[in-house]
mmCIF file of C-alpha atoms and ligand atoms in Angstrom:
data_model
loop_
_atom_site.group_PDB
_atom_site.id
_atom_site.type_symbol
_atom_site.label_atom_id
_atom_site.label_comp_id
_atom_site.label_asym_id
_atom_site.label_seq_id
_atom_site.Cartn_x
_atom_site.Cartn_y
_atom_site.Cartn_z
ATOM 1 C CA MET G 1 -6.105 -51.999 -17.080
ATOM 2 C CA GLY G 2 -7.791 -48.648 -17.009
ATOM 3 C CA TYR G 3 -8.380 -45.598 -19.158
ATOM 4 C CA LYS G 4 -6.283 -43.432 -21.400
ATOM 5 C CA SER G 5 -6.929 -39.879 -22.471
ATOM 6 C CA LYS G 6 -4.697 -37.610 -24.539
ATOM 7 C CA LYS G 7 -3.136 -36.194 -21.397
ATOM 8 C CA GLU G 8 -2.794 -39.096 -19.042
ATOM 9 C CA GLU G 9 -3.142 -42.753 -18.356
ATOM 10 C CA LYS G 10 -5.275 -43.809 -15.437
ATOM 11 C CA ALA G 11 -4.724 -47.347 -14.199
ATOM 12 C CA VAL G 12 -7.710 -48.792 -12.344
ATOM 13 C CA LEU G 13 -6.338 -52.264 -11.513
ATOM 14 C CA SER G 14 -2.872 -53.710 -12.059
ATOM 15 C CA GLY G 15 -0.659 -56.674 -11.256
ATOM 16 C CA LEU G 16 -3.313 -59.111 -12.414
ATOM 17 C CA GLY G 17 -2.436 -62.721 -13.141
ATOM 18 C CA LEU G 18 -5.851 -64.279 -13.163
ATOM 19 C CA ILE G 19 -7.115 -67.538 -14.563
ATOM 20 C CA LEU G 20 -10.763 -68.284 -15.153
ATOM 21 C CA ARG G 21 -11.528 -71.992 -15.053
ATOM 22 C CA LYS G 22 -14.295 -74.000 -16.642
ATOM 23 C CA GLY G 23 -16.670 -75.523 -14.151
ATOM 24 C CA ASP G 24 -16.220 -72.681 -11.674
ATOM 25 C CA LEU G 25 -18.565 -69.921 -10.678
ATOM 26 C CA THR G 26 -16.142 -67.089 -9.990
ATOM 27 C CA CYS G 27 -17.403 -63.996 -8.186
ATOM 28 C CA LEU G 28 -15.626 -60.711 -8.704
ATOM 29 C CA LEU G 29 -16.221 -58.914 -5.439
ATOM 30 C CA GLY G 30 -15.353 -55.325 -4.703
ATOM 31 C CA PRO G 31 -16.798 -52.038 -3.466
ATOM 32 C CA ASN G 32 -18.454 -49.561 -5.832
ATOM 33 C CA GLY G 33 -15.986 -47.863 -8.143
ATOM 34 C CA SER G 34 -13.243 -50.418 -7.491
ATOM 35 C CA GLY G 35 -12.941 -51.492 -11.141
ATOM 36 C CA LYS G 36 -15.249 -54.485 -11.547
ATOM 37 C CA SER G 37 -16.944 -53.219 -14.703
ATOM 38 C CA THR G 38 -13.622 -52.074 -16.126
ATOM 39 C CA LEU G 39 -12.177 -55.554 -15.625
ATOM 40 C CA ILE G 40 -15.181 -57.232 -17.234
ATOM 41 C CA ARG G 41 -14.980 -54.855 -20.199
ATOM 42 C CA THR G 42 -11.272 -55.636 -20.543
ATOM 43 C CA LEU G 43 -11.789 -59.387 -20.379
ATOM 44 C CA THR G 44 -14.551 -59.270 -22.980
ATOM 45 C CA SER G 45 -12.599 -57.181 -25.470
ATOM 46 C CA ILE G 46 -14.761 -54.063 -25.142
ATOM 47 C CA GLN G 47 -11.681 -52.123 -24.043
ATOM 48 C CA LYS G 48 -7.994 -52.873 -24.358
ATOM 49 C CA PRO G 49 -5.734 -53.427 -21.359
ATOM 50 C CA LEU G 50 -3.251 -50.572 -20.787
ATOM 51 C CA LYS G 51 -0.566 -53.211 -20.317
ATOM 52 C CA GLY G 52 -0.394 -56.974 -20.647
ATOM 53 C CA SER G 53 -2.878 -59.154 -22.455
ATOM 54 C CA VAL G 54 -5.915 -61.354 -22.169
ATOM 55 C CA ALA G 55 -5.935 -64.824 -23.698
ATOM 56 C CA ILE G 56 -8.515 -67.542 -24.241
ATOM 57 C CA ASP G 57 -7.086 -71.060 -24.613
ATOM 58 C CA ASN G 58 -3.605 -69.512 -24.831
ATOM 59 C CA ARG G 59 -4.584 -67.389 -27.822
ATOM 60 C CA PRO G 60 -4.614 -63.614 -27.398
ATOM 61 C CA LEU G 61 -8.021 -61.977 -27.497
ATOM 62 C CA GLU G 62 -7.039 -59.733 -30.440
ATOM 63 C CA SER G 63 -6.468 -62.775 -32.650
ATOM 64 C CA TYR G 64 -10.143 -63.772 -32.466
ATOM 65 C CA SER G 65 -12.636 -62.421 -34.986
ATOM 66 C CA GLN G 66 -15.841 -60.824 -33.650
ATOM 67 C CA LYS G 67 -17.822 -63.898 -34.655
ATOM 68 C CA GLU G 68 -15.346 -66.302 -33.049
ATOM 69 C CA LEU G 69 -15.468 -64.286 -29.837
ATOM 70 C CA ALA G 70 -19.254 -64.275 -29.857
ATOM 71 C CA ARG G 71 -19.117 -68.066 -29.803
ATOM 72 C CA LYS G 72 -16.682 -68.064 -26.874
ATOM 73 C CA ILE G 73 -17.926 -65.239 -24.664
ATOM 74 C CA SER G 74 -21.322 -63.916 -23.717
ATOM 75 C CA LEU G 75 -21.814 -60.799 -21.679
ATOM 76 C CA VAL G 76 -24.733 -59.704 -19.536
ATOM 77 C CA LEU G 77 -24.809 -56.041 -18.619
ATOM 78 C CA THR G 78 -27.138 -54.313 -16.234
ATOM 79 C CA ASP G 79 -27.640 -51.162 -18.242
ATOM 80 C CA ARG G 80 -31.169 -50.342 -19.221
ATOM 81 C CA ASN G 81 -30.431 -49.700 -22.869
ATOM 82 C CA ALA G 82 -32.010 -52.915 -24.100
ATOM 83 C CA PRO G 83 -34.193 -52.196 -27.129
ATOM 84 C CA GLY G 84 -37.564 -51.733 -25.455
ATOM 85 C CA ASN G 85 -39.682 -52.534 -28.486
ATOM 86 C CA LEU G 86 -38.468 -56.143 -28.805
ATOM 87 C CA THR G 87 -40.407 -58.897 -27.125
ATOM 88 C CA GLY G 88 -38.699 -61.005 -24.501
ATOM 89 C CA TYR G 89 -38.601 -63.916 -26.917
ATOM 90 C CA ALA G 90 -37.083 -61.824 -29.709
ATOM 91 C CA LEU G 91 -34.371 -60.512 -27.421
ATOM 92 C CA VAL G 92 -33.476 -63.990 -26.166
ATOM 93 C CA SER G 93 -33.343 -65.324 -29.728
ATOM 94 C CA LEU G 94 -30.798 -62.610 -30.618
ATOM 95 C CA GLY G 95 -28.403 -64.773 -28.601
ATOM 96 C CA ARG G 96 -28.316 -67.175 -31.555
ATOM 97 C CA PHE G 97 -26.851 -64.550 -33.910
ATOM 98 C CA PRO G 98 -23.301 -66.016 -33.955
ATOM 99 C CA TYR G 99 -24.755 -69.233 -35.342
ATOM 100 C CA THR G 100 -27.522 -68.181 -37.716
ATOM 101 C CA SER G 101 -27.223 -66.886 -41.286
ATOM 102 C CA TRP G 102 -27.412 -63.133 -41.865
ATOM 103 C CA MET G 103 -31.171 -63.445 -42.182
ATOM 104 C CA GLY G 104 -31.318 -64.763 -38.652
ATOM 105 C CA THR G 105 -33.542 -67.732 -39.510
ATOM 106 C CA LEU G 106 -33.921 -69.973 -36.483
ATOM 107 C CA SER G 107 -33.706 -73.741 -36.854
ATOM 108 C CA GLN G 108 -35.755 -76.173 -34.810
ATOM 109 C CA SER G 109 -32.803 -76.808 -32.481
ATOM 110 C CA ASP G 110 -32.305 -73.022 -32.064
ATOM 111 C CA LYS G 111 -35.941 -72.772 -31.009
ATOM 112 C CA GLU G 112 -35.584 -75.656 -28.582
ATOM 113 C CA LEU G 113 -32.560 -74.022 -26.999
ATOM 114 C CA ILE G 114 -34.428 -70.726 -26.641
ATOM 115 C CA HIS G 115 -37.325 -72.502 -25.001
ATOM 116 C CA TYR G 116 -34.982 -74.325 -22.651
ATOM 117 C CA ALA G 117 -33.129 -71.143 -21.666
ATOM 118 C CA MET G 118 -36.383 -69.315 -20.988
ATOM 119 C CA GLU G 119 -37.640 -72.218 -18.936
ATOM 120 C CA CYS G 120 -34.420 -72.294 -16.853
ATOM 121 C CA THR G 121 -34.582 -68.580 -16.160
ATOM 122 C CA GLY G 122 -38.321 -68.532 -15.511
ATOM 123 C CA THR G 123 -38.977 -66.082 -18.318
ATOM 124 C CA LEU G 124 -41.474 -68.014 -20.476
ATOM 125 C CA ALA G 125 -44.312 -66.152 -18.790
ATOM 126 C CA PHE G 126 -43.242 -62.863 -20.341
ATOM 127 C CA ALA G 127 -41.927 -64.169 -23.672
ATOM 128 C CA ASN G 128 -44.454 -62.073 -25.580
ATOM 129 C CA ARG G 129 -44.194 -58.871 -23.568
ATOM 130 C CA HIS G 130 -42.064 -55.970 -24.707
ATOM 131 C CA ILE G 131 -38.758 -55.467 -22.909
ATOM 132 C CA GLY G 132 -39.693 -51.872 -22.143
ATOM 133 C CA GLU G 133 -42.715 -53.083 -20.186
ATOM 134 C CA LEU G 134 -40.829 -55.487 -17.913
ATOM 135 C CA SER G 135 -39.572 -54.879 -14.398
ATOM 136 C CA ASP G 136 -35.808 -54.569 -13.905
ATOM 137 C CA GLY G 137 -35.674 -58.069 -12.472
ATOM 138 C CA GLU G 138 -37.675 -59.601 -15.306
ATOM 139 C CA ARG G 139 -35.508 -57.854 -17.890
ATOM 140 C CA GLN G 140 -32.402 -59.055 -16.084
ATOM 141 C CA LYS G 141 -33.533 -62.657 -16.345
ATOM 142 C CA ILE G 142 -34.266 -62.190 -20.062
ATOM 143 C CA MET G 143 -30.685 -60.954 -20.524
ATOM 144 C CA ILE G 144 -29.387 -64.038 -18.745
ATOM 145 C CA ALA G 145 -31.547 -66.262 -20.969
ATOM 146 C CA ARG G 146 -30.035 -64.513 -24.009
ATOM 147 C CA ALA G 147 -26.548 -65.363 -22.729
ATOM 148 C CA LEU G 148 -27.540 -69.010 -22.221
ATOM 149 C CA VAL G 149 -28.846 -69.187 -25.756
ATOM 150 C CA GLN G 150 -25.533 -67.877 -27.033
ATOM 151 C CA ASP G 151 -24.133 -71.163 -25.733
ATOM 152 C CA THR G 152 -20.606 -70.000 -24.925
ATOM 153 C CA GLU G 153 -17.891 -71.543 -22.772
ATOM 154 C CA MET G 154 -17.619 -68.323 -20.824
ATOM 155 C CA ILE G 155 -20.329 -66.069 -19.447
ATOM 156 C CA PHE G 156 -19.533 -62.690 -17.920
ATOM 157 C CA LEU G 157 -22.203 -60.896 -15.929
ATOM 158 C CA ASP G 158 -21.823 -57.398 -14.526
ATOM 159 C CA GLU G 159 -23.854 -57.179 -11.307
ATOM 160 C CA PRO G 160 -26.572 -59.497 -12.579
ATOM 161 C CA THR G 161 -28.544 -59.369 -9.368
ATOM 162 C CA ALA G 162 -28.454 -55.626 -8.811
ATOM 163 C CA HIS G 163 -32.171 -55.131 -9.412
ATOM 164 C CA LEU G 164 -33.459 -58.353 -7.953
ATOM 165 C CA ASP G 165 -35.166 -59.147 -4.679
ATOM 166 C CA LEU G 166 -33.746 -61.803 -2.369
ATOM 167 C CA PRO G 167 -35.609 -64.896 -3.703
ATOM 168 C CA ASN G 168 -34.702 -63.913 -7.262
ATOM 169 C CA ARG G 169 -31.091 -63.276 -6.267
ATOM 170 C CA ILE G 170 -30.790 -66.683 -4.690
ATOM 171 C CA GLU G 171 -32.390 -68.268 -7.759
ATOM 172 C CA ILE G 172 -30.020 -66.540 -10.173
ATOM 173 C CA PHE G 173 -26.926 -67.456 -8.167
ATOM 174 C CA HIS G 174 -28.148 -71.023 -7.950
ATOM 175 C CA LEU G 175 -28.836 -71.153 -11.690
ATOM 176 C CA LEU G 176 -25.372 -69.803 -12.519
ATOM 177 C CA GLN G 177 -23.759 -72.220 -10.096
ATOM 178 C CA GLU G 178 -25.548 -75.169 -11.715
ATOM 179 C CA LEU G 179 -24.566 -73.974 -15.174
ATOM 180 C CA ALA G 180 -20.941 -73.753 -14.181
ATOM 181 C CA HIS G 181 -20.916 -77.136 -12.480
ATOM 182 C CA ASN G 182 -23.123 -79.162 -14.820
ATOM 183 C CA SER G 183 -22.390 -77.577 -18.195
ATOM 184 C CA ASP G 184 -18.709 -76.985 -17.472
ATOM 185 C CA LYS G 185 -18.845 -73.272 -18.251
ATOM 186 C CA ALA G 186 -16.552 -70.614 -16.853
ATOM 187 C CA ILE G 187 -18.813 -68.019 -15.288
ATOM 188 C CA LEU G 188 -17.637 -64.713 -13.886
ATOM 189 C CA LEU G 189 -20.051 -62.383 -12.205
ATOM 190 C CA SER G 190 -19.351 -59.141 -10.468
ATOM 191 C CA THR G 191 -21.163 -58.149 -7.329
ATOM 192 C CA HIS G 192 -20.765 -56.043 -4.228
ATOM 193 C CA GLU G 193 -22.975 -58.398 -2.259
ATOM 194 C CA MET G 194 -20.602 -60.174 0.041
ATOM 195 C CA ASP G 195 -23.006 -62.698 1.509
ATOM 196 C CA MET G 196 -24.074 -64.092 -1.869
ATOM 197 C CA ALA G 197 -20.497 -64.228 -3.131
ATOM 198 C CA LEU G 198 -19.266 -65.972 0.012
ATOM 199 C CA SER G 199 -21.919 -68.638 -0.089
ATOM 200 C CA SER G 200 -22.004 -69.344 -3.831
ATOM 201 C CA ALA G 201 -18.599 -68.706 -5.366
ATOM 202 C CA ASP G 202 -16.239 -71.567 -6.153
ATOM 203 C CA LYS G 203 -13.572 -68.912 -6.542
ATOM 204 C CA LEU G 204 -13.485 -65.336 -5.379
ATOM 205 C CA TRP G 205 -11.680 -62.534 -7.182
ATOM 206 C CA LEU G 206 -11.441 -59.872 -4.548
ATOM 207 C CA VAL G 207 -10.534 -56.287 -5.431
ATOM 208 C CA THR G 208 -8.129 -55.122 -2.738
ATOM 209 C CA ASN G 209 -7.231 -51.671 -1.442
ATOM 210 C CA GLU G 210 -3.956 -51.950 -3.341
ATOM 211 C CA ASN G 211 -5.953 -51.880 -6.603
ATOM 212 C CA THR G 212 -5.175 -55.412 -7.536
ATOM 213 C CA ILE G 213 -7.093 -58.667 -7.243
ATOM 214 C CA GLN G 214 -6.617 -61.508 -4.792
ATOM 215 C CA SER G 215 -7.946 -64.797 -6.018
ATOM 216 C CA GLY G 216 -8.852 -67.691 -3.754
ATOM 217 C CA LEU G 217 -11.543 -69.739 -2.103
ATOM 218 C CA PRO G 218 -14.007 -67.464 -0.296
ATOM 219 C CA GLU G 219 -13.290 -69.211 3.005
ATOM 220 C CA ASP G 220 -9.516 -68.747 2.661
ATOM 221 C CA LEU G 221 -9.944 -65.045 1.919
ATOM 222 C CA VAL G 222 -12.163 -64.678 4.999
ATOM 223 C CA LEU G 223 -9.751 -66.478 7.297
ATOM 224 C CA ASN G 224 -6.608 -64.715 6.072
ATOM 225 C CA GLY G 225 -8.255 -61.344 6.651
ATOM 226 C CA GLN G 226 -8.169 -60.188 3.007
ATOM 227 C CA LEU G 227 -11.922 -59.807 2.807
ATOM 228 C CA GLU G 228 -12.076 -57.710 5.944
ATOM 229 C CA LYS G 229 -9.271 -55.499 4.624
ATOM 230 C CA ALA G 230 -10.889 -54.989 1.247
ATOM 231 C CA PHE G 231 -14.160 -53.707 2.663
ATOM 232 C CA SER G 232 -12.946 -52.206 5.917
ATOM 233 C CA ARG G 233 -14.126 -48.777 6.968
ATOM 234 C CA GLU G 234 -13.412 -46.877 10.172
ATOM 235 C CA SER G 235 -16.906 -47.468 11.486
ATOM 236 C CA LEU G 236 -17.258 -51.136 10.555
ATOM 237 C CA GLU G 237 -15.983 -54.382 11.956
ATOM 238 C CA PHE G 238 -16.049 -57.832 10.425
ATOM 239 C CA ASP G 239 -17.926 -60.536 12.248
ATOM 240 C CA TYR G 240 -15.987 -63.746 11.675
ATOM 241 C CA GLU G 241 -18.882 -65.832 12.883
ATOM 242 C CA THR G 242 -21.539 -64.575 10.486
ATOM 243 C CA GLY G 243 -19.197 -63.452 7.694
ATOM 244 C CA GLY G 244 -20.649 -59.966 7.508
ATOM 245 C CA PHE G 245 -19.815 -56.446 8.569
ATOM 246 C CA ARG G 246 -21.510 -54.612 11.383
ATOM 247 C CA ARG G 247 -21.251 -51.176 12.882
ATOM 248 C CA LYS G 248 -18.454 -50.966 15.419
ATOM 249 C CA SER G 249 -19.959 -50.924 18.844
ATOM 250 C CA GLY G 250 -18.516 -48.000 20.742
ATOM 251 C CA GLU G 251 -19.989 -47.476 24.168
ATOM 252 C CA PHE G 252 -22.258 -50.268 25.318
ATOM 253 C CA LYS G 253 -24.950 -50.259 27.980
ATOM 254 C CA ALA G 254 -24.058 -53.484 29.746
ATOM 255 C CA GLN G 255 -22.710 -56.947 29.163
ATOM 256 C CA VAL G 256 -25.187 -59.763 28.959
ATOM 257 C CA ALA G 257 -24.920 -63.539 28.614
ATOM 258 C CA ILE G 258 -27.526 -65.556 26.729
ATOM 259 C CA LYS G 259 -28.144 -69.252 27.316
ATOM 260 C CA GLY G 260 -30.421 -71.422 25.199
ATOM 261 C CA PRO G 261 -30.877 -73.032 21.777
ATOM 262 C CA GLU G 262 -28.613 -71.623 19.020
ATOM 263 C CA VAL G 263 -31.247 -70.134 16.714
ATOM 264 C CA LEU G 264 -33.066 -68.402 19.537
ATOM 265 C CA LYS G 265 -29.762 -67.126 20.917
ATOM 266 C CA ARG G 266 -28.804 -65.719 17.528
ATOM 267 C CA TRP G 267 -31.939 -63.589 17.127
ATOM 268 C CA THR G 268 -32.014 -62.533 20.753
ATOM 269 C CA ARG G 269 -28.413 -61.401 20.380
ATOM 270 C CA SER G 270 -29.240 -59.430 17.263
ATOM 271 C CA ALA G 271 -31.990 -57.493 19.098
ATOM 272 C CA LEU G 272 -29.843 -56.910 22.184
ATOM 273 C CA GLU G 273 -26.872 -55.636 20.169
ATOM 274 C CA ARG G 274 -29.121 -53.195 18.348
ATOM 275 C CA LYS G 275 -30.172 -51.871 21.745
ATOM 276 C CA GLY G 276 -26.533 -51.357 22.738
ATOM 277 C CA PHE G 277 -25.831 -54.443 24.827
ATOM 278 C CA LYS G 278 -22.641 -56.410 24.465
ATOM 279 C CA VAL G 279 -23.271 -60.138 24.347
ATOM 280 C CA VAL G 280 -20.567 -62.208 26.052
ATOM 281 C CA GLU G 281 -20.172 -65.766 27.344
ATOM 282 C CA GLU G 282 -20.456 -64.984 31.051
ATOM 283 C CA ALA G 283 -21.888 -61.840 32.634
ATOM 284 C CA TYR G 284 -23.695 -60.670 35.710
ATOM 285 C CA LEU G 285 -26.819 -60.040 33.630
ATOM 286 C CA ARG G 286 -28.196 -63.290 32.192
ATOM 287 C CA ILE G 287 -30.978 -64.284 29.854
ATOM 288 C CA ASP G 288 -32.159 -67.894 29.748
ATOM 289 C CA ILE G 289 -34.227 -69.075 26.834
ATOM 290 C CA SER G 290 -36.499 -72.042 27.465
ATOM 291 C CA GLY G 291 -39.863 -73.405 26.332
ATOM 292 C CA SER G 292 -40.561 -75.119 23.029
ATOM 293 C CA PRO G 293 -39.219 -73.854 19.669
ATOM 294 C CA ASP G 294 -42.632 -72.543 18.625
ATOM 295 C CA ALA G 295 -43.349 -71.031 22.039
ATOM 296 C CA PRO G 296 -40.028 -69.836 23.454
ATOM 297 C CA GLU G 297 -39.741 -67.968 26.722
ATOM 298 C CA TRP G 298 -37.098 -65.538 27.886
ATOM 299 C CA THR G 299 -36.207 -65.259 31.555
ATOM 300 C CA THR G 300 -33.776 -62.703 32.944
ATOM 301 C CA ASN G 301 -32.071 -62.734 36.314
ATOM 302 C CA LYS G 302 -32.777 -59.006 36.543
ATOM 303 C CA ASP G 303 -36.391 -59.501 37.640
ATOM 304 C CA ASN G 304 -36.765 -63.292 37.364
ATOM 305 C CA LYS G 305 -39.783 -62.765 35.129
ATOM 306 C CA THR G 306 -40.562 -64.693 31.979
ATOM 307 C CA TYR G 307 -41.375 -63.000 28.668
ATOM 308 C CA LYS G 308 -42.984 -64.457 25.562
ATOM 309 C CA THR G 309 -41.456 -62.090 22.980
ATOM 310 C CA ILE G 310 -38.080 -60.413 22.572
ATOM 311 C CA GLU G 311 -39.955 -57.134 22.419
ATOM 312 C CA ALA G 312 -41.345 -57.655 25.924
ATOM 313 C CA LEU G 313 -37.911 -58.737 27.159
ATOM 314 C CA LEU G 314 -36.263 -55.588 25.795
ATOM 315 C CA LEU G 315 -38.816 -53.353 27.527
ATOM 316 C CA ASN G 316 -37.873 -54.824 30.861
ATOM 317 C CA ILE G 317 -34.161 -55.279 30.719
HETATM 318 P P1 LIG I 1 -17.148 -50.750 -10.442
HETATM 319 O O1 LIG I 1 -17.770 -51.457 -11.596
HETATM 320 O O2 LIG I 1 -16.387 -51.641 -9.515
HETATM 321 O O3 LIG I 1 -18.163 -49.944 -9.671
HETATM 322 P P2 LIG I 1 -15.793 -49.220 -12.510
HETATM 323 O O4 LIG I 1 -14.999 -50.240 -13.251
HETATM 324 O O5 LIG I 1 -17.065 -48.768 -13.133
HETATM 325 O O6 LIG I 1 -16.053 -49.719 -11.009
HETATM 326 O O7 LIG I 1 -14.870 -47.945 -12.279
HETATM 327 C C1 LIG I 1 -13.556 -48.030 -11.778
HETATM 328 C C2 LIG I 1 -12.881 -46.685 -11.861
HETATM 329 O O8 LIG I 1 -12.714 -46.311 -13.223
HETATM 330 C C3 LIG I 1 -13.659 -45.562 -11.204
HETATM 331 O O9 LIG I 1 -12.740 -44.735 -10.542
HETATM 332 C C4 LIG I 1 -14.329 -44.861 -12.364
HETATM 333 O O10 LIG I 1 -14.520 -43.513 -12.061
HETATM 334 C C5 LIG I 1 -13.289 -45.050 -13.461
HETATM 335 N N1 LIG I 1 -13.911 -45.046 -14.815
HETATM 336 C C6 LIG I 1 -14.982 -45.776 -15.215
HETATM 337 N N2 LIG I 1 -15.246 -45.553 -16.523
HETATM 338 C C7 LIG I 1 -14.334 -44.639 -16.954
HETATM 339 C C8 LIG I 1 -14.070 -44.005 -18.216
HETATM 340 N N3 LIG I 1 -14.821 -44.260 -19.301
HETATM 341 N N4 LIG I 1 -13.029 -43.131 -18.268
HETATM 342 C C9 LIG I 1 -12.254 -42.888 -17.192
HETATM 343 N N5 LIG I 1 -12.445 -43.452 -15.987
HETATM 344 C C10 LIG I 1 -13.469 -44.321 -15.853
HETATM 345 MG MG1 LIG I 2 -19.750 -51.613 -12.186
#
């Protein structure tokens, strides 16, 4: 799939043999510009594939009428072109259009569904506010509520958490996960946020450097090195323990070993690595963490003194 102009054809992704399953939250993960939006537009019939075809229930996409498709697929985009003069409630209720008459009259059960969707997405509080007066995150949740109201087997979301803060991001991923699992929907969302995709996706569609997509369990794609390859840059290295990238450490000041409870070790390590230390299992320089969890103490064999904060430790090491 890709783009065609009079002069040339530009393929963005190719060699795709992908299956989206009901009951799965599938995350389409790839760097900026790798083709996530193009794929979502191709799968939702907004643009045609350059080659090959897309099918729903073994029927090609082209054979569906607009109305039929609207009952199969809903799409949540991040663009800010939502009509700003509609209220939140009015925009969510537009999701019922494939089911209502041309006058758009809402039945009691339509209204109940709208209420339910707004409750799920935490948007009831701004039901009566105009879309143009909402924050990006609030508007994003309204768009998700609209998709829920459309009541389709498949929901596609293009970077649905792009404008959200961490608690909201976690909430949205959790909501989509529940929808997939409990309502047996096929949900595909695109994101470049690796941590969220790794922890929430039942299936990962990973855009690779070869401009195709590898599909698999997140954990399998971590362990077989595909994830590292897809996001690798000269200056970054993948940390197989935390499942994230970090700056490659070039020169380091000294090696240091940390002993103590796991959580305390983890945050001590983070501070030491930022200061240029390399944390290893055994080293001449040692830090022992003791004390109680709410009053930890750090002792180093450099001066045999005890410090009550990591900040104080760093000043003296
Ligand atoms: P992503 O969503 O992963 O950031 P996109 O699907 O938006 O990536 O873009 C993938 C590639 O397709 C990019 O190289 C982009 O420049 C190109 N592209 C996007 N839209 C068009 C278009 N309308 N015409 C031609 N090329 C496009
Ligand atoms: Mg995009």
